C-alpha atoms as a PDB file:
ATOM      1  CA  UNK A   1     224.013  32.417-163.389  1.00  0.00           C
ATOM      2  CA  UNK A   2     221.205  35.506-164.290  1.00  0.00           C
ATOM      3  CA  UNK A   3     221.487  38.222-161.852  1.00  0.00           C
ATOM      4  CA  UNK A   4     217.829  38.046-161.087  1.00  0.00           C
ATOM      5  CA  UNK A   5     218.456  34.616-159.786  1.00  0.00           C
ATOM      6  CA  UNK A   6     221.448  35.879-157.497  1.00  0.00           C
ATOM      7  CA  UNK A   7     219.310  38.403-155.957  1.00  0.00           C
ATOM      8  CA  UNK A   8     216.628  36.394-154.809  1.00  0.00           C
ATOM      9  CA  UNK A   9     218.737  33.335-153.685  1.00  0.00           C
ATOM     10  CA  UNK A  10     218.491  33.896-149.970  1.00  0.00           C
ATOM     11  CA  UNK A  11     214.592  34.378-150.305  1.00  0.00           C
ATOM     12  CA  UNK A  12     213.715  31.634-152.348  1.00  0.00           C
ATOM     13  CA  UNK A  13     212.969  29.292-149.441  1.00  0.00           C
ATOM     14  CA  UNK A  14     210.381  31.668-148.210  1.00  0.00           C
ATOM     15  CA  UNK A  15     207.820  30.756-150.480  1.00  0.00           C
ATOM     16  CA  UNK A  16     206.704  34.004-150.839  1.00  0.00           C
ATOM     17  CA  UNK A  17     203.076  34.314-152.964  1.00  0.00           C
ATOM     18  CA  UNK A  18     204.035  37.070-155.804  1.00  0.00           C
ATOM     19  CA  UNK A  19     201.403  38.438-157.629  1.00  0.00           C
ATOM     20  CA  UNK A  20     200.900  37.914-161.587  1.00  0.00           C
ATOM     21  CA  UNK A  21     200.244  41.584-161.204  1.00  0.00           C
ATOM     22  CA  UNK A  22     199.872  44.572-158.618  1.00  0.00           C
ATOM     23  CA  UNK A  23     198.105  47.666-158.489  1.00  0.00           C
ATOM     24  CA  UNK A  24     199.301  50.492-155.693  1.00  0.00           C
ATOM     25  CA  UNK A  25     196.099  52.907-155.087  1.00  0.00           C
ATOM     26  CA  UNK A  26     198.250  55.915-153.704  1.00  0.00           C
ATOM     27  CA  UNK A  27     201.908  56.247-153.822  1.00  0.00           C
ATOM     28  CA  UNK A  28     202.291  58.586-150.998  1.00  0.00           C
ATOM     29  CA  UNK A  29     203.977  57.636-147.565  1.00  0.00           C
ATOM     30  CA  UNK A  30     202.464  54.021-147.418  1.00  0.00           C
ATOM     31  CA  UNK A  31     202.129  53.495-151.129  1.00  0.00           C
ATOM     32  CA  UNK A  32     205.305  54.230-151.401  1.00  0.00           C
ATOM     33  CA  UNK A  33     207.272  51.881-149.662  1.00  0.00           C
ATOM     34  CA  UNK A  34     204.734  49.163-150.572  1.00  0.00           C
ATOM     35  CA  UNK A  35     205.714  49.862-154.101  1.00  0.00           C
ATOM     36  CA  UNK A  36     209.621  49.368-153.255  1.00  0.00           C
ATOM     37  CA  UNK A  37     208.987  46.410-151.085  1.00  0.00           C
ATOM     38  CA  UNK A  38     206.876  44.960-153.876  1.00  0.00           C
ATOM     39  CA  UNK A  39     209.579  45.166-156.287  1.00  0.00           C
ATOM     40  CA  UNK A  40     212.513  44.169-153.791  1.00  0.00           C
ATOM     41  CA  UNK A  41     210.245  40.962-153.715  1.00  0.00           C
ATOM     42  CA  UNK A  42     210.551  39.947-156.770  1.00  0.00           C
ATOM     43  CA  UNK A  43     206.967  41.693-158.315  1.00  0.00           C
ATOM     44  CA  UNK A  44     207.166  41.612-162.042  1.00  0.00           C
ATOM     45  CA  UNK A  45     204.212  43.898-163.247  1.00  0.00           C
ATOM     46  CA  UNK A  46     203.161  46.838-161.133  1.00  0.00           C
ATOM     47  CA  UNK A  47     200.344  49.786-161.751  1.00  0.00           C
ATOM     48  CA  UNK A  48     200.769  52.736-159.976  1.00  0.00           C
ATOM     49  CA  UNK A  49     197.914  55.529-159.122  1.00  0.00           C
ATOM     50  CA  UNK A  50     198.154  58.570-157.447  1.00  0.00           C
ATOM     51  CA  UNK A  51     197.086  62.226-158.729  1.00  0.00           C
ATOM     52  CA  UNK A  52     199.605  64.302-156.734  1.00  0.00           C
ATOM     53  CA  UNK A  53     203.016  65.866-156.656  1.00  0.00           C
ATOM     54  CA  UNK A  54     206.085  65.178-154.379  1.00  0.00           C
ATOM     55  CA  UNK A  55     205.898  68.158-151.528  1.00  0.00           C
ATOM     56  CA  UNK A  56     208.421  68.899-149.377  1.00  0.00           C
ATOM     57  CA  UNK A  57     206.669  67.493-146.399  1.00  0.00           C
ATOM     58  CA  UNK A  58     206.643  64.043-148.023  1.00  0.00           C
ATOM     59  CA  UNK A  59     210.612  63.983-147.530  1.00  0.00           C
ATOM     60  CA  UNK A  60     210.712  62.976-143.894  1.00  0.00           C
ATOM     61  CA  UNK A  61     209.341  59.659-144.663  1.00  0.00           C
ATOM     62  CA  UNK A  62     210.347  58.740-148.199  1.00  0.00           C
ATOM     63  CA  UNK A  63     213.746  57.914-149.558  1.00  0.00           C
ATOM     64  CA  UNK A  64     213.833  60.600-152.270  1.00  0.00           C
ATOM     65  CA  UNK A  65     216.408  63.609-153.004  1.00  0.00           C
ATOM     66  CA  UNK A  66     215.004  67.478-152.686  1.00  0.00           C
ATOM     67  CA  UNK A  67     215.018  67.487-156.363  1.00  0.00           C
ATOM     68  CA  UNK A  68     212.004  65.519-156.780  1.00  0.00           C
ATOM     69  CA  UNK A  69     209.611  68.131-155.324  1.00  0.00           C
ATOM     70  CA  UNK A  70     207.262  69.057-157.777  1.00  0.00           C
ATOM     71  CA  UNK A  71     207.192  65.801-159.614  1.00  0.00           C
ATOM     72  CA  UNK A  72     204.039  63.387-159.684  1.00  0.00           C
ATOM     73  CA  UNK A  73     204.870  60.379-156.866  1.00  0.00           C
ATOM     74  CA  UNK A  74     204.092  57.537-159.575  1.00  0.00           C
ATOM     75  CA  UNK A  75     206.703  59.041-161.752  1.00  0.00           C
ATOM     76  CA  UNK A  76     209.401  59.456-159.155  1.00  0.00           C
ATOM     77  CA  UNK A  77     208.232  55.747-157.413  1.00  0.00           C
ATOM     78  CA  UNK A  78     208.727  54.001-160.967  1.00  0.00           C
ATOM     79  CA  UNK A  79     212.157  55.662-161.464  1.00  0.00           C
ATOM     80  CA  UNK A  80     213.171  54.316-158.319  1.00  0.00           C
ATOM     81  CA  UNK A  81     211.995  51.000-159.200  1.00  0.00           C
ATOM     82  CA  UNK A  82     213.463  50.981-162.337  1.00  0.00           C
ATOM     83  CA  UNK A  83     216.636  51.440-161.132  1.00  0.00           C
ATOM     84  CA  UNK A  84     216.905  48.805-158.492  1.00  0.00           C
ATOM     85  CA  UNK A  85     214.483  46.493-160.794  1.00  0.00           C
ATOM     86  CA  UNK A  86     215.091  47.031-164.472  1.00  0.00           C
ATOM     87  CA  UNK A  87     213.263  44.074-165.572  1.00  0.00           C
ATOM     88  CA  UNK A  88     209.893  45.356-163.966  1.00  0.00           C
ATOM     89  CA  UNK A  89     206.888  46.869-165.946  1.00  0.00           C
ATOM     90  CA  UNK A  90     205.711  49.710-164.247  1.00  0.00           C
ATOM     91  CA  UNK A  91     202.729  51.378-165.545  1.00  0.00           C
ATOM     92  CA  UNK A  92     201.860  54.939-164.155  1.00  0.00           C
ATOM     93  CA  UNK A  93     198.722  57.078-163.819  1.00  0.00           C
ATOM     94  CA  UNK A  94     198.751  60.449-162.557  1.00  0.00           C
ATOM     95  CA  UNK A  95     194.911  60.143-161.613  1.00  0.00           C
ATOM     96  CA  UNK A  96     193.066  59.219-158.582  1.00  0.00           C
ATOM     97  CA  UNK A  97     191.893  55.268-159.341  1.00  0.00           C
ATOM     98  CA  UNK A  98     188.216  54.572-160.469  1.00  0.00           C
ATOM     99  CA  UNK A  99     186.972  51.148-158.909  1.00  0.00           C
ATOM    100  CA  UNK A 100     185.505  50.739-162.708  1.00  0.00           C
ATOM    101  CA  UNK A 101     188.413  50.874-164.312  1.00  0.00           C
ATOM    102  CA  UNK A 102     189.663  47.323-162.571  1.00  0.00           C
ATOM    103  CA  UNK A 103     187.866  45.217-164.732  1.00  0.00           C
ATOM    104  CA  UNK A 104     189.968  47.198-167.499  1.00  0.00           C
ATOM    105  CA  UNK A 105     193.635  46.616-165.439  1.00  0.00           C
ATOM    106  CA  UNK A 106     193.072  43.236-164.502  1.00  0.00           C
ATOM    107  CA  UNK A 107     195.464  43.252-161.499  1.00  0.00           C
ATOM    108  CA  UNK A 108     195.986  40.063-159.750  1.00  0.00           C
ATOM    109  CA  UNK A 109     196.385  41.873-156.144  1.00  0.00           C
ATOM    110  CA  UNK A 110     195.371  45.641-155.409  1.00  0.00           C
ATOM    111  CA  UNK A 111     197.205  47.211-152.327  1.00  0.00           C
ATOM    112  CA  UNK A 112     194.785  50.221-151.022  1.00  0.00           C
ATOM    113  CA  UNK A 113     197.474  52.773-149.914  1.00  0.00           C
ATOM    114  CA  UNK A 114     194.870  55.825-150.245  1.00  0.00           C
ATOM    115  CA  UNK A 115     193.591  58.259-147.281  1.00  0.00           C
ATOM    116  CA  UNK A 116     189.563  58.274-147.756  1.00  0.00           C
ATOM    117  CA  UNK A 117     187.533  55.754-145.919  1.00  0.00           C
ATOM    118  CA  UNK A 118     184.909  56.260-148.708  1.00  0.00           C
ATOM    119  CA  UNK A 119     187.248  55.275-151.381  1.00  0.00           C
ATOM    120  CA  UNK A 120     188.635  52.463-149.577  1.00  0.00           C
ATOM    121  CA  UNK A 121     185.187  51.045-149.376  1.00  0.00           C
ATOM    122  CA  UNK A 122     184.262  51.783-153.163  1.00  0.00           C
ATOM    123  CA  UNK A 123     187.729  50.189-153.912  1.00  0.00           C
ATOM    124  CA  UNK A 124     187.358  46.998-151.599  1.00  0.00           C
ATOM    125  CA  UNK A 125     183.912  46.650-153.067  1.00  0.00           C
ATOM    126  CA  UNK A 126     184.975  46.680-156.453  1.00  0.00           C
ATOM    127  CA  UNK A 127     187.777  44.076-155.771  1.00  0.00           C
ATOM    128  CA  UNK A 128     185.013  41.866-153.870  1.00  0.00           C
ATOM    129  CA  UNK A 129     182.833  42.506-157.035  1.00  0.00           C
ATOM    130  CA  UNK A 130     185.645  41.155-159.716  1.00  0.00           C
ATOM    131  CA  UNK A 131     187.224  38.446-157.271  1.00  0.00           C
ATOM    132  CA  UNK A 132     190.195  40.442-156.745  1.00  0.00           C
ATOM    133  CA  UNK A 133     192.982  40.262-153.759  1.00  0.00           C
ATOM    134  CA  UNK A 134     192.562  43.506-151.566  1.00  0.00           C
ATOM    135  CA  UNK A 135     194.814  44.444-149.082  1.00  0.00           C
ATOM    136  CA  UNK A 136     195.311  47.789-146.972  1.00  0.00           C
ATOM    137  CA  UNK A 137     197.705  49.601-145.425  1.00  0.00           C
ATOM    138  CA  UNK A 138     197.912  52.889-143.805  1.00  0.00           C
ATOM    139  CA  UNK A 139     199.044  55.206-141.023  1.00  0.00           C
ATOM    140  CA  UNK A 140     197.889  58.181-139.219  1.00  0.00           C
ATOM    141  CA  UNK A 141     200.782  59.419-136.635  1.00  0.00           C
ATOM    142  CA  UNK A 142     202.035  56.255-135.224  1.00  0.00           C
ATOM    143  CA  UNK A 143     198.567  54.496-135.718  1.00  0.00           C
ATOM    144  CA  UNK A 144     198.573  51.637-137.939  1.00  0.00           C
ATOM    145  CA  UNK A 145     196.231  49.727-140.168  1.00  0.00           C
ATOM    146  CA  UNK A 146     197.032  46.567-142.123  1.00  0.00           C
ATOM    147  CA  UNK A 147     193.709  44.497-143.353  1.00  0.00           C
ATOM    148  CA  UNK A 148     192.191  42.777-146.124  1.00  0.00           C
ATOM    149  CA  UNK A 149     188.976  44.471-146.027  1.00  0.00           C
ATOM    150  CA  UNK A 150     187.447  47.955-144.824  1.00  0.00           C
ATOM    151  CA  UNK A 151     185.324  47.890-141.649  1.00  0.00           C
ATOM    152  CA  UNK A 152     183.936  50.852-139.995  1.00  0.00           C
ATOM    153  CA  UNK A 153     186.013  49.935-137.083  1.00  0.00           C
ATOM    154  CA  UNK A 154     189.097  51.277-139.065  1.00  0.00           C
ATOM    155  CA  UNK A 155     186.825  54.569-139.828  1.00  0.00           C
ATOM    156  CA  UNK A 156     186.811  55.194-136.391  1.00  0.00           C
ATOM    157  CA  UNK A 157     190.620  54.321-135.651  1.00  0.00           C
ATOM    158  CA  UNK A 158     191.554  56.319-138.495  1.00  0.00           C
ATOM    159  CA  UNK A 159     189.200  59.447-139.191  1.00  0.00           C
ATOM    160  CA  UNK A 160     188.243  60.524-142.361  1.00  0.00           C
ATOM    161  CA  UNK A 161     191.486  60.440-143.472  1.00  0.00           C
ATOM    162  CA  UNK A 162     195.292  60.689-142.688  1.00  0.00           C
ATOM    163  CA  UNK A 163     196.239  63.871-140.984  1.00  0.00           C
ATOM    164  CA  UNK A 164     198.933  66.599-142.263  1.00  0.00           C
ATOM    165  CA  UNK A 165     200.731  65.882-138.823  1.00  0.00           C
ATOM    166  CA  UNK A 166     202.319  64.307-137.574  1.00  0.00           C
ATOM    167  CA  UNK A 167     203.883  62.039-139.707  1.00  0.00           C
ATOM    168  CA  UNK A 168     206.961  60.075-139.476  1.00  0.00           C
ATOM    169  CA  UNK A 169     208.858  57.305-141.915  1.00  0.00           C
ATOM    170  CA  UNK A 170     208.848  54.757-139.174  1.00  0.00           C
ATOM    171  CA  UNK A 171     204.962  53.938-138.972  1.00  0.00           C
ATOM    172  CA  UNK A 172     204.720  54.685-142.833  1.00  0.00           C
ATOM    173  CA  UNK A 173     207.640  51.795-143.397  1.00  0.00           C
ATOM    174  CA  UNK A 174     206.163  49.565-140.749  1.00  0.00           C
ATOM    175  CA  UNK A 175     202.905  49.829-142.337  1.00  0.00           C
ATOM    176  CA  UNK A 176     203.929  48.978-145.809  1.00  0.00           C
ATOM    177  CA  UNK A 177     206.181  46.211-144.821  1.00  0.00           C
ATOM    178  CA  UNK A 178     203.420  44.522-142.706  1.00  0.00           C
ATOM    179  CA  UNK A 179     200.974  45.238-145.746  1.00  0.00           C
ATOM    180  CA  UNK A 180     203.219  43.295-147.892  1.00  0.00           C
ATOM    181  CA  UNK A 181     204.197  40.869-145.555  1.00  0.00           C
ATOM    182  CA  UNK A 182     200.590  39.964-145.136  1.00  0.00           C
ATOM    183  CA  UNK A 183     199.538  40.164-149.546  1.00  0.00           C
ATOM    184  CA  UNK A 184     202.532  37.398-149.903  1.00  0.00           C
ATOM    185  CA  UNK A 185     203.478  35.582-146.769  1.00  0.00           C
ATOM    186  CA  UNK A 186     200.815  35.780-144.297  1.00  0.00           C
ATOM    187  CA  UNK A 187     197.256  36.448-145.492  1.00  0.00           C
ATOM    188  CA  UNK A 188     196.279  36.101-141.896  1.00  0.00           C
ATOM    189  CA  UNK A 189     197.723  38.377-140.335  1.00  0.00           C
ATOM    190  CA  UNK A 190     195.633  41.419-139.306  1.00  0.00           C
ATOM    191  CA  UNK A 191     196.594  44.401-137.367  1.00  0.00           C
ATOM    192  CA  UNK A 192     195.028  48.027-136.187  1.00  0.00           C
ATOM    193  CA  UNK A 193     196.395  49.788-133.384  1.00  0.00           C
ATOM    194  CA  UNK A 194     199.538  52.054-132.390  1.00  0.00           C
ATOM    195  CA  UNK A 195     202.820  50.999-133.465  1.00  0.00           C
ATOM    196  CA  UNK A 196     203.761  50.129-129.563  1.00  0.00           C
ATOM    197  CA  UNK A 197     200.614  47.964-129.867  1.00  0.00           C
ATOM    198  CA  UNK A 198     202.752  45.696-132.092  1.00  0.00           C
ATOM    199  CA  UNK A 199     205.137  44.461-129.251  1.00  0.00           C
ATOM    200  CA  UNK A 200     202.126  43.916-126.877  1.00  0.00           C
ATOM    201  CA  UNK A 201     200.141  41.682-129.556  1.00  0.00           C
ATOM    202  CA  UNK A 202     203.850  39.711-130.328  1.00  0.00           C
ATOM    203  CA  UNK A 203     204.303  38.967-126.830  1.00  0.00           C
ATOM    204  CA  UNK A 204     200.530  38.089-125.879  1.00  0.00           C
ATOM    205  CA  UNK A 205     201.418  35.480-129.007  1.00  0.00           C
ATOM    206  CA  UNK A 206     204.832  34.316-127.452  1.00  0.00           C
ATOM    207  CA  UNK A 207     204.233  30.870-125.416  1.00  0.00           C
ATOM    208  CA  UNK A 208     206.692  30.504-122.955  1.00  0.00           C
ATOM    209  CA  UNK A 209     209.036  27.578-123.525  1.00  0.00           C
ATOM    210  CA  UNK A 210     208.418  25.483-120.666  1.00  0.00           C
ATOM    211  CA  UNK A 211     210.836  21.734-121.148  1.00  0.00           C
ATOM    212  CA  UNK A 212     208.425  19.107-121.423  1.00  0.00           C
ATOM    213  CA  UNK A 213     208.516  16.886-117.964  1.00  0.00           C
END
């Protein structure tokens, strides 16, 4: 058996929908975890965009060593991805993504983990125009958003951009996990609310197991 066959043997019956090429816009908290989840799911070709470098404040929510402080986020994420999935093609761009680049980049899926509503709206419209699948995952404090489009309601809920505080690994990882689950497995899933609301939403959907008469 090839190593790849062994690695993915236990997920083959889940029938996830892996894109040919996925672009991640923003490789901070949510984008970093999204990139890892995509790679671990078997994504073969990834394009990473982020102009920023790792700051010490990022270390409370990213699984990276202190020695990475000051390094480009895209490079750090690429290093981790290729260390666990060496066959993955990873292109890095230490710049902010310009939606006009989508035609040349030609991704199958765009995972938007950016932190400004105006950019999210422009990127969503760029994907819509080019018939590219779009998925957005983000968080602010313990509030998370997972959606296939950009709406004014998300702007009201999250504000103009993520706040510097509070920030925690759990909302970052949860929003990323739910976002990638939406992109690869359950496309109808949408969520906008506090992480405590996830439990309430799940409870509302659970039907009591009443025996048939």
